[in-house]
Amino acid sequence: MSNERALDRQKKLIEILSLLHEGGNFEEAKKMFDESFSDVDVSEITSAERELIANGLDPSEIQKLCTVHAAVFKGSIKDIHHSNYEHEVPGHPVHTLKLENIVIRSLLTDELQPLFERLAKGELNLQERIVNVLKDLYQIDKHYQRKEVLIFSYMEKYGITAPPQVMWGVDDDIRDEIKLMIKEFSNPDFIINQLREPLLSMIENIEEMIFKEEEIMVPMVLEVFSIEDWEQIAHDSFDIGFAFIPNPLIYKASKEAKEKSLENEPRRLAAIKESIAFSDAQKMSINQEAETKEKTMFVELPTGRLNINELKAIFEVLPVDLTLVDAQDKVRFFSEGPERVFPRTTSVIGREVVNCHPPKSMHIVEQILKDFKSGEKTTAEFWIDLGPRKIYIRYFALRDEANNYLGCLEVTQDITQIQQLDGQKRLLD
């Protein structure tokens, strides 16, 4: 079947189901189906139902009208709503997790992103709606709690420790991102252009987590967890609660499912060994992921935000050399420009700054720091000849909003070419 034909069938099925759920006439829906289809696959029905849920239909309504669906589509309830896979039974923790993910995707793609684009085009009255959508999205906390407290616990029980550690950290990051977006969009003086990147980053992280849950975690745990594990997880889930959807049906494995699980027990035990091996391999990459995360961390500043790579790039192109000395007179940082006036190596980090200067100038450095700490001076400047070059050296006292001394910033610049400037230059050569 071509993609275009499959899409047309999907649209028609959604139209028929929508008619039924809006209280439309059964005979009319039946006629629409008979005129458009000779048969229909179970997966097509399920896909259409999920589309309706994504567009706001209460998932419990699907179950309530399953008999009507069966009659319209010439099947039985079992054909449509019973799967060969136990985890697709309503109430099973995996089924519940995926239902919640459908709503999460809908909130992101059908609500949050379109509202933001309209806000960016000037519809400022949508600010409160975006805040409400973000607050609604924070229900994701319950979704993650069930995963972390229940599913992760059973994974660790079977020796699968690395994936939960990685995913839990990302869950926490997403929580923080949502809270930050709520705070930023609640600010009446928000700057829309500064919020686009962090908002899109948050959305991308949530979508990636959905992928990790459904395509990595779920297949792994389905191979490893027993029927009894799933029943207990389903039972305990009610203690934590659910996100975006009404309480699901109470899951109880069927007799057939229990019999099948006994047959699959050798395979399950083998899968546990494989999963442990996979987990061990994952542990080796945790440090690498942590390093990558550190490189993409953002530094929040009063006038914007920069990630570490951007900040590093700025220091590398500045036409000055910077050295930061903390309040205890120890070197904490220096910039790495392409042509530093005075060479620096990382061995200088942590050293007493006076020991980084020749003995004949130590007393000058000590006096500068003393004056900065007392508040007698806030700047000091010198200029020296270094061969044919003129070097301009300035020191600035650093203080916080409460006027507490934070340290000293040394700024060194080769001003030889600047001194030679004459007239004006207005055109780009």
Short mmCIF file of C-alpha atoms in Angstrom, two decimals:
data_model
loop_
_atom_site.label_atom_id
_atom_site.label_comp_id
_atom_site.label_asym_id
_atom_site.label_seq_id
_atom_site.Cartn_x
_atom_site.Cartn_y
_atom_site.Cartn_z
CA MET A 1 0.00 0.00 0.00
CA SER A 2 1.39 3.41 -0.98
CA ASN A 3 1.96 6.05 1.69
CA GLU A 4 -0.58 8.33 0.02
CA ARG A 5 -3.27 5.65 0.03
CA ALA A 6 -2.51 4.72 3.64
CA LEU A 7 -2.83 8.38 4.61
CA ASP A 8 -6.20 8.66 2.85
CA ARG A 9 -7.47 5.56 4.66
CA GLN A 10 -6.23 6.97 7.96
CA LYS A 11 -8.06 10.26 7.39
CA LYS A 12 -11.29 8.45 6.54
CA LEU A 13 -11.07 6.25 9.63
CA ILE A 14 -10.49 9.31 11.82
CA GLU A 15 -13.51 10.96 10.23
CA ILE A 16 -15.69 7.91 10.99
CA LEU A 17 -14.45 7.58 14.57
CA SER A 18 -14.87 11.30 15.17
CA LEU A 19 -18.46 11.07 14.00
CA LEU A 20 -19.14 8.26 16.47
CA HIS A 21 -17.47 10.00 19.41
CA GLU A 22 -19.37 13.20 18.71
CA GLY A 23 -22.64 11.31 19.03
CA GLY A 24 -23.22 10.84 15.31
CA ASN A 25 -25.61 8.34 13.77
CA PHE A 26 -24.39 4.74 13.81
CA GLU A 27 -25.95 3.89 10.44
CA GLU A 28 -24.30 6.90 8.83
CA ALA A 29 -20.90 5.85 10.17
CA LYS A 30 -21.52 2.29 9.00
CA LYS A 31 -22.42 3.51 5.52
CA MET A 32 -19.30 5.69 5.34
CA PHE A 33 -17.17 2.68 6.19
CA ASP A 34 -18.84 0.32 3.72
CA GLU A 35 -18.46 2.84 0.91
CA SER A 36 -14.75 3.39 1.58
CA PHE A 37 -13.39 0.04 2.76
CA SER A 38 -13.62 -3.62 1.93
CA ASP A 39 -11.51 -4.48 4.95
CA VAL A 40 -9.44 -2.76 7.60
CA ASP A 41 -6.40 -3.79 9.59
CA VAL A 42 -6.35 -3.71 13.37
CA SER A 43 -3.26 -1.49 13.32
CA GLU A 44 -5.13 1.07 11.22
CA ILE A 45 -7.93 1.26 13.79
CA THR A 46 -5.44 1.59 16.63
CA SER A 47 -3.52 4.31 14.81
CA ALA A 48 -6.71 6.27 14.15
CA GLU A 49 -7.74 5.97 17.81
CA ARG A 50 -4.35 7.25 18.93
CA GLU A 51 -4.70 10.22 16.61
CA LEU A 52 -8.01 11.07 18.27
CA ILE A 53 -6.42 10.83 21.72
CA ALA A 54 -3.60 13.10 20.57
CA ASN A 55 -6.24 15.63 19.52
CA GLY A 56 -7.82 15.69 22.96
CA LEU A 57 -10.16 12.69 23.19
CA ASP A 58 -10.33 11.15 26.66
CA PRO A 59 -8.67 7.70 26.31
CA SER A 60 -11.40 6.12 28.42
CA GLU A 61 -13.90 7.00 25.68
CA ILE A 62 -12.14 4.60 23.32
CA GLN A 63 -12.80 1.73 25.67
CA LYS A 64 -16.40 2.78 26.27
CA LEU A 65 -17.21 2.73 22.55
CA CYS A 66 -15.17 -0.28 21.54
CA THR A 67 -18.35 -2.29 20.86
CA VAL A 68 -19.58 0.38 18.48
CA HIS A 69 -16.20 0.42 16.74
CA ALA A 70 -16.35 -3.34 16.35
CA ALA A 71 -19.82 -3.21 14.80
CA VAL A 72 -18.92 -0.46 12.38
CA PHE A 73 -15.70 -2.13 11.26
CA LYS A 74 -17.27 -5.58 10.94
CA GLY A 75 -14.98 -7.07 13.57
CA SER A 76 -15.15 -8.11 17.17
CA ILE A 77 -13.95 -6.29 20.25
CA LYS A 78 -11.20 -8.84 20.55
CA ASP A 79 -10.06 -8.17 16.98
CA ILE A 80 -9.71 -4.47 17.63
CA HIS A 81 -8.85 -4.08 21.28
CA HIS A 82 -7.01 -7.24 22.14
CA SER A 83 -3.43 -7.67 21.03
CA ASN A 84 -1.15 -10.65 20.84
CA TYR A 85 1.12 -8.58 23.08
CA GLU A 86 0.16 -8.44 26.73
CA HIS A 87 1.65 -4.96 27.14
CA GLU A 88 -0.93 -3.51 24.74
CA VAL A 89 -3.77 -4.47 27.06
CA PRO A 90 -5.36 -1.34 28.62
CA GLY A 91 -4.10 -0.93 32.18
CA HIS A 92 -0.73 -2.52 31.52
CA PRO A 93 1.99 -0.04 32.65
CA VAL A 94 3.50 0.09 29.16
CA HIS A 95 0.11 0.81 27.59
CA THR A 96 -0.42 3.59 30.14
CA LEU A 97 3.04 5.05 29.55
CA LYS A 98 2.43 5.20 25.80
CA LEU A 99 -0.99 6.80 26.23
CA GLU A 100 0.58 9.54 28.32
CA ASN A 101 3.28 10.02 25.70
CA ILE A 102 0.60 10.58 23.05
CA VAL A 103 -0.80 13.44 25.11
CA ILE A 104 2.69 14.83 25.78
CA ARG A 105 3.44 14.90 22.04
CA SER A 106 0.13 16.62 21.40
CA LEU A 107 0.85 19.29 24.03
CA LEU A 108 4.19 19.99 22.39
CA THR A 109 3.24 19.94 18.71
CA ASP A 110 -0.41 21.02 18.78
CA GLU A 111 -0.34 23.50 21.65
CA LEU A 112 3.02 24.81 22.78
CA GLN A 113 4.85 25.25 19.48
CA PRO A 114 1.96 26.88 17.56
CA LEU A 115 1.20 29.21 20.49
CA PHE A 116 4.83 30.26 20.72
CA GLU A 117 5.01 31.05 17.00
CA ARG A 118 1.87 33.16 17.25
CA LEU A 119 3.28 34.92 20.31
CA ALA A 120 6.51 35.60 18.41
CA LYS A 121 4.46 37.24 15.65
CA GLY A 122 2.97 39.70 18.10
CA GLU A 123 -0.08 38.02 19.70
CA LEU A 124 1.06 39.01 23.19
CA ASN A 125 -2.29 38.07 24.72
CA LEU A 126 -1.20 34.41 24.36
CA GLN A 127 1.46 34.70 27.05
CA GLU A 128 -0.85 33.45 29.81
CA ARG A 129 -2.01 30.53 27.65
CA ILE A 130 1.58 29.44 27.11
CA VAL A 131 2.22 29.56 30.85
CA ASN A 132 -0.88 27.40 31.42
CA VAL A 133 0.24 24.87 28.80
CA LEU A 134 3.68 24.70 30.42
CA LYS A 135 2.09 24.17 33.84
CA ASP A 136 -0.06 21.43 32.33
CA LEU A 137 3.05 19.92 30.76
CA TYR A 138 4.67 19.72 34.19
CA GLN A 139 2.32 16.82 34.92
CA ILE A 140 5.14 14.96 33.20
CA ASP A 141 6.63 14.81 36.69
CA LYS A 142 4.15 12.03 37.58
CA HIS A 143 5.00 10.21 34.35
CA TYR A 144 8.69 10.31 35.21
CA GLN A 145 8.12 9.43 38.88
CA ARG A 146 6.36 6.18 37.99
CA LYS A 147 9.21 5.30 35.65
CA GLU A 148 11.92 6.21 38.16
CA VAL A 149 10.37 4.76 41.31
CA LEU A 150 8.82 1.63 39.83
CA ILE A 151 10.29 0.62 36.47
CA PHE A 152 13.83 1.67 37.36
CA SER A 153 13.60 -0.22 40.65
CA TYR A 154 12.81 -3.46 38.84
CA MET A 155 15.51 -2.80 36.26
CA GLU A 156 18.05 -2.44 39.06
CA LYS A 157 16.65 -5.59 40.66
CA TYR A 158 17.75 -7.45 37.53
CA GLY A 159 21.16 -5.76 37.46
CA ILE A 160 20.31 -3.19 34.78
CA THR A 161 21.73 -0.07 36.41
CA ALA A 162 23.30 2.16 33.77
CA PRO A 163 20.26 3.11 31.62
CA PRO A 164 18.20 4.22 34.66
CA GLN A 165 21.05 6.41 35.90
CA VAL A 166 21.36 8.17 32.55
CA MET A 167 17.61 8.57 31.98
CA TRP A 168 16.89 9.80 35.50
CA GLY A 169 19.44 12.58 35.07
CA VAL A 170 17.79 13.67 31.83
CA ASP A 171 14.36 13.52 33.49
CA ASP A 172 15.59 15.96 36.13
CA ASP A 173 17.00 18.26 33.45
CA ILE A 174 13.63 18.28 31.68
CA ARG A 175 11.83 19.10 34.92
CA ASP A 176 14.21 22.02 35.46
CA GLU A 177 13.73 23.21 31.88
CA ILE A 178 9.94 23.24 32.21
CA LYS A 179 10.12 25.14 35.51
CA LEU A 180 12.52 27.64 33.96
CA MET A 181 10.19 28.18 30.99
CA ILE A 182 7.23 28.72 33.33
CA LYS A 183 9.27 31.32 35.20
CA GLU A 184 10.50 33.06 32.04
CA PHE A 185 7.11 33.20 30.30
CA SER A 186 5.48 34.42 33.52
CA ASN A 187 7.75 37.46 33.48
CA PRO A 188 5.83 40.42 31.99
CA ASP A 189 9.12 41.77 30.64
CA PHE A 190 10.10 38.57 28.84
CA ILE A 191 12.14 38.86 25.63
CA ILE A 192 10.70 36.46 23.07
CA ASN A 193 13.87 36.01 21.00
CA GLN A 194 15.84 34.91 24.06
CA LEU A 195 13.28 32.20 24.85
CA ARG A 196 13.10 30.50 21.45
CA GLU A 197 16.29 28.46 21.81
CA PRO A 198 15.70 27.20 25.37
CA LEU A 199 12.05 26.38 24.58
CA LEU A 200 12.94 24.41 21.45
CA SER A 201 15.73 22.68 23.36
CA MET A 202 13.25 21.64 26.06
CA ILE A 203 10.82 20.30 23.45
CA GLU A 204 13.59 18.36 21.72
CA ASN A 205 14.73 16.83 25.02
CA ILE A 206 11.20 15.71 25.87
CA GLU A 207 10.70 14.17 22.43
CA GLU A 208 14.04 12.37 22.71
CA MET A 209 13.02 11.01 26.10
CA ILE A 210 9.79 9.64 24.61
CA PHE A 211 11.90 7.87 21.99
CA LYS A 212 14.24 6.47 24.66
CA GLU A 213 11.31 5.24 26.72
CA GLU A 214 9.45 3.54 23.89
CA GLU A 215 12.28 2.35 21.66
CA ILE A 216 15.01 1.51 24.18
CA MET A 217 13.64 1.08 27.70
CA VAL A 218 10.33 -0.64 26.91
CA PRO A 219 11.74 -3.36 24.61
CA MET A 220 14.43 -4.06 27.19
CA VAL A 221 12.11 -4.42 30.18
CA LEU A 222 9.49 -6.41 28.25
CA GLU A 223 12.13 -9.07 27.74
CA VAL A 224 13.17 -9.06 31.39
CA PHE A 225 10.19 -8.32 33.65
CA SER A 226 7.87 -11.12 34.66
CA ILE A 227 4.07 -11.02 34.52
CA GLU A 228 4.07 -10.71 38.31
CA ASP A 229 6.42 -7.72 38.07
CA TRP A 230 4.04 -5.92 35.72
CA GLU A 231 1.04 -6.64 37.93
CA GLN A 232 2.86 -5.19 40.94
CA ILE A 233 4.03 -2.13 38.98
CA ALA A 234 0.47 -1.55 37.78
CA HIS A 235 -0.83 -1.83 41.34
CA ASP A 236 1.80 0.50 42.80
CA SER A 237 1.31 3.05 40.03
CA PHE A 238 -1.92 4.20 41.66
CA ASP A 239 0.08 5.32 44.72
CA ILE A 240 2.06 7.75 42.56
CA GLY A 241 -0.65 8.81 40.16
CA PHE A 242 -0.98 9.38 36.44
CA ALA A 243 -0.31 12.26 34.08
CA PHE A 244 -2.68 13.74 31.50
CA ILE A 245 -5.13 10.79 31.51
CA PRO A 246 -7.80 9.42 33.87
CA ASN A 247 -6.87 6.49 36.06
CA PRO A 248 -6.47 3.47 33.77
CA LEU A 249 -8.10 0.09 34.13
CA ILE A 250 -6.65 -2.17 36.82
CA TYR A 251 -4.31 -4.54 35.04
CA LYS A 252 -4.54 -8.25 35.79
CA ALA A 253 -2.76 -10.73 33.56
CA SER A 254 -4.98 -13.21 31.78
CA LYS A 255 -4.67 -16.96 32.28
CA GLU A 256 -3.33 -17.27 28.74
CA ALA A 257 -0.69 -14.64 29.42
CA LYS A 258 0.49 -16.42 32.55
CA GLU A 259 0.71 -19.74 30.72
CA LYS A 260 2.69 -18.12 27.93
CA SER A 261 5.04 -16.49 30.44
CA LEU A 262 5.90 -19.91 31.87
CA GLU A 263 6.83 -21.11 28.40
CA ASN A 264 9.01 -18.03 27.87
CA GLU A 265 10.81 -18.24 31.21
CA PRO A 266 14.09 -19.65 29.77
CA ARG A 267 14.11 -16.88 27.20
CA ARG A 268 13.46 -14.28 29.91
CA LEU A 269 16.39 -15.52 31.99
CA ALA A 270 18.65 -15.32 28.94
CA ALA A 271 17.40 -11.81 28.26
CA ILE A 272 18.31 -10.78 31.81
CA LYS A 273 21.92 -11.79 31.15
CA GLU A 274 21.97 -9.89 27.87
CA SER A 275 20.49 -6.80 29.50
CA ILE A 276 23.07 -6.85 32.27
CA ALA A 277 25.80 -7.02 29.63
CA PHE A 278 24.21 -4.08 27.82
CA SER A 279 24.02 -2.16 31.09
CA ASP A 280 27.71 -2.76 31.75
CA ALA A 281 28.53 -1.40 28.31
CA GLN A 282 26.35 1.63 29.00
CA LYS A 283 28.30 2.40 32.17
CA MET A 284 31.39 2.99 30.07
CA SER A 285 29.60 5.75 28.17
CA ILE A 286 28.14 7.55 31.20
CA ASN A 287 31.27 9.64 31.75
CA GLN A 288 31.34 10.55 28.08
CA GLU A 289 27.68 11.62 28.22
CA ALA A 290 28.41 13.67 31.33
CA GLU A 291 31.24 15.45 29.53
CA THR A 292 28.99 16.17 26.56
CA LYS A 293 26.30 17.50 28.87
CA GLU A 294 28.81 19.74 30.62
CA LYS A 295 29.91 21.18 27.28
CA THR A 296 26.34 22.12 26.41
CA MET A 297 25.42 23.61 29.79
CA PHE A 298 24.14 27.15 29.75
CA VAL A 299 25.38 30.10 31.78
CA GLU A 300 22.50 32.39 32.70
CA LEU A 301 23.42 36.10 32.65
CA PRO A 302 21.30 39.23 33.22
CA THR A 303 21.39 40.06 29.51
CA GLY A 304 21.13 36.58 28.01
CA ARG A 305 22.44 33.05 28.17
CA LEU A 306 25.47 31.34 26.65
CA ASN A 307 26.46 27.73 26.40
CA ILE A 308 29.98 26.69 27.34
CA ASN A 309 31.14 26.39 23.74
CA GLU A 310 29.92 29.90 22.93
CA LEU A 311 31.59 31.32 26.01
CA LYS A 312 34.87 29.58 25.19
CA ALA A 313 34.74 30.90 21.61
CA ILE A 314 34.20 34.46 22.87
CA PHE A 315 37.28 34.30 25.10
CA GLU A 316 39.33 32.92 22.22
CA VAL A 317 38.61 35.86 19.89
CA LEU A 318 38.71 38.74 22.36
CA PRO A 319 41.54 41.17 21.46
CA VAL A 320 42.64 41.19 25.11
CA ASP A 321 44.14 38.63 27.50
CA LEU A 322 42.12 38.03 30.67
CA THR A 323 43.32 36.59 33.97
CA LEU A 324 40.99 36.19 36.95
CA VAL A 325 42.32 36.20 40.51
CA ASP A 326 39.87 35.22 43.26
CA ALA A 327 39.29 36.87 46.64
CA GLN A 328 42.03 34.67 48.15
CA ASP A 329 44.55 35.99 45.60
CA LYS A 330 44.74 32.70 43.71
CA VAL A 331 44.62 32.46 39.92
CA ARG A 332 41.30 30.94 38.90
CA PHE A 333 41.11 31.45 35.13
CA PHE A 334 42.88 32.84 32.09
CA SER A 335 41.67 33.27 28.52
CA GLU A 336 43.31 31.48 25.61
CA GLY A 337 43.64 33.95 22.78
CA PRO A 338 45.69 33.04 19.68
CA GLU A 339 48.47 35.51 20.53
CA ARG A 340 48.73 36.03 24.26
CA VAL A 341 51.06 38.83 25.32
CA PHE A 342 52.31 36.89 28.34
CA PRO A 343 52.24 33.09 27.98
CA ARG A 344 50.14 31.12 30.48
CA THR A 345 49.82 27.40 31.15
CA THR A 346 47.21 25.56 33.21
CA SER A 347 49.84 24.95 35.90
CA VAL A 348 49.21 28.54 37.01
CA ILE A 349 45.65 27.71 38.13
CA GLY A 350 45.47 27.71 41.92
CA ARG A 351 48.79 29.49 42.44
CA GLU A 352 49.20 32.63 44.53
CA VAL A 353 49.13 35.43 42.00
CA VAL A 354 52.13 37.22 43.52
CA ASN A 355 54.21 34.11 42.83
CA CYS A 356 53.35 34.40 39.14
CA HIS A 357 55.30 37.66 38.86
CA PRO A 358 59.03 38.37 39.03
CA PRO A 359 60.34 39.40 42.48
CA LYS A 360 60.89 43.01 41.43
CA SER A 361 57.15 43.50 40.76
CA MET A 362 55.69 41.42 43.61
CA HIS A 363 55.28 44.42 45.90
CA ILE A 364 53.30 46.25 43.21
CA VAL A 365 50.88 43.34 42.81
CA GLU A 366 50.47 43.07 46.58
CA GLN A 367 49.70 46.78 46.87
CA ILE A 368 47.11 46.64 44.08
CA LEU A 369 45.30 43.75 45.75
CA LYS A 370 45.45 45.46 49.14
CA ASP A 371 43.92 48.66 47.73
CA PHE A 372 41.22 46.69 45.91
CA LYS A 373 40.21 44.78 49.04
CA SER A 374 40.06 47.92 51.17
CA GLY A 375 38.07 49.74 48.53
CA GLU A 376 40.63 52.52 48.26
CA LYS A 377 40.96 51.82 44.55
CA THR A 378 38.89 50.03 41.93
CA THR A 379 41.30 50.13 38.99
CA ALA A 380 45.01 50.27 38.26
CA GLU A 381 46.73 50.64 34.91
CA PHE A 382 50.21 50.43 33.42
CA TRP A 383 51.75 50.49 29.97
CA ILE A 384 55.10 49.09 29.02
CA ASP A 385 57.26 48.59 25.95
CA LEU A 386 57.81 44.99 24.98
CA GLY A 387 60.24 45.19 22.09
CA PRO A 388 58.50 47.17 19.35
CA ARG A 389 55.08 46.65 20.95
CA LYS A 390 53.19 48.87 23.38
CA ILE A 391 51.41 46.79 26.03
CA TYR A 392 48.52 48.21 28.04
CA ILE A 393 47.81 46.41 31.35
CA ARG A 394 44.75 47.16 33.48
CA TYR A 395 43.45 45.70 36.73
CA PHE A 396 39.82 45.87 37.87
CA ALA A 397 38.39 45.09 41.30
CA LEU A 398 35.39 42.73 41.10
CA ARG A 399 32.53 43.12 43.55
CA ASP A 400 29.04 41.67 43.88
CA GLU A 401 25.81 43.61 44.36
CA ALA A 402 26.43 43.74 48.12
CA ASN A 403 29.89 45.26 47.46
CA ASN A 404 31.69 42.13 48.65
CA TYR A 405 35.13 41.73 47.11
CA LEU A 406 35.21 38.84 44.62
CA GLY A 407 38.68 39.21 43.16
CA CYS A 408 40.64 40.98 40.49
CA LEU A 409 40.53 40.89 36.69
CA GLU A 410 43.74 41.55 34.78
CA VAL A 411 43.26 42.78 31.20
CA THR A 412 46.31 42.89 28.96
CA GLN A 413 46.24 44.29 25.42
CA ASP A 414 48.74 44.94 22.66
CA ILE A 415 47.77 48.47 21.58
CA THR A 416 50.58 49.01 19.06
CA GLN A 417 48.27 49.05 16.04
CA ILE A 418 45.62 51.07 17.87
CA GLN A 419 48.16 53.84 18.50
CA GLN A 420 48.86 54.00 14.79
CA LEU A 421 45.24 54.61 13.78
CA ASP A 422 44.62 57.86 11.94
CA GLY A 423 41.63 59.43 10.27
CA GLN A 424 38.51 57.29 9.76
CA LYS A 425 37.58 53.97 8.21
CA ARG A 426 33.93 53.57 7.28
CA LEU A 427 34.03 51.01 4.46
CA LEU A 428 34.60 47.27 4.64
CA ASP A 429 37.74 46.38 2.68
#
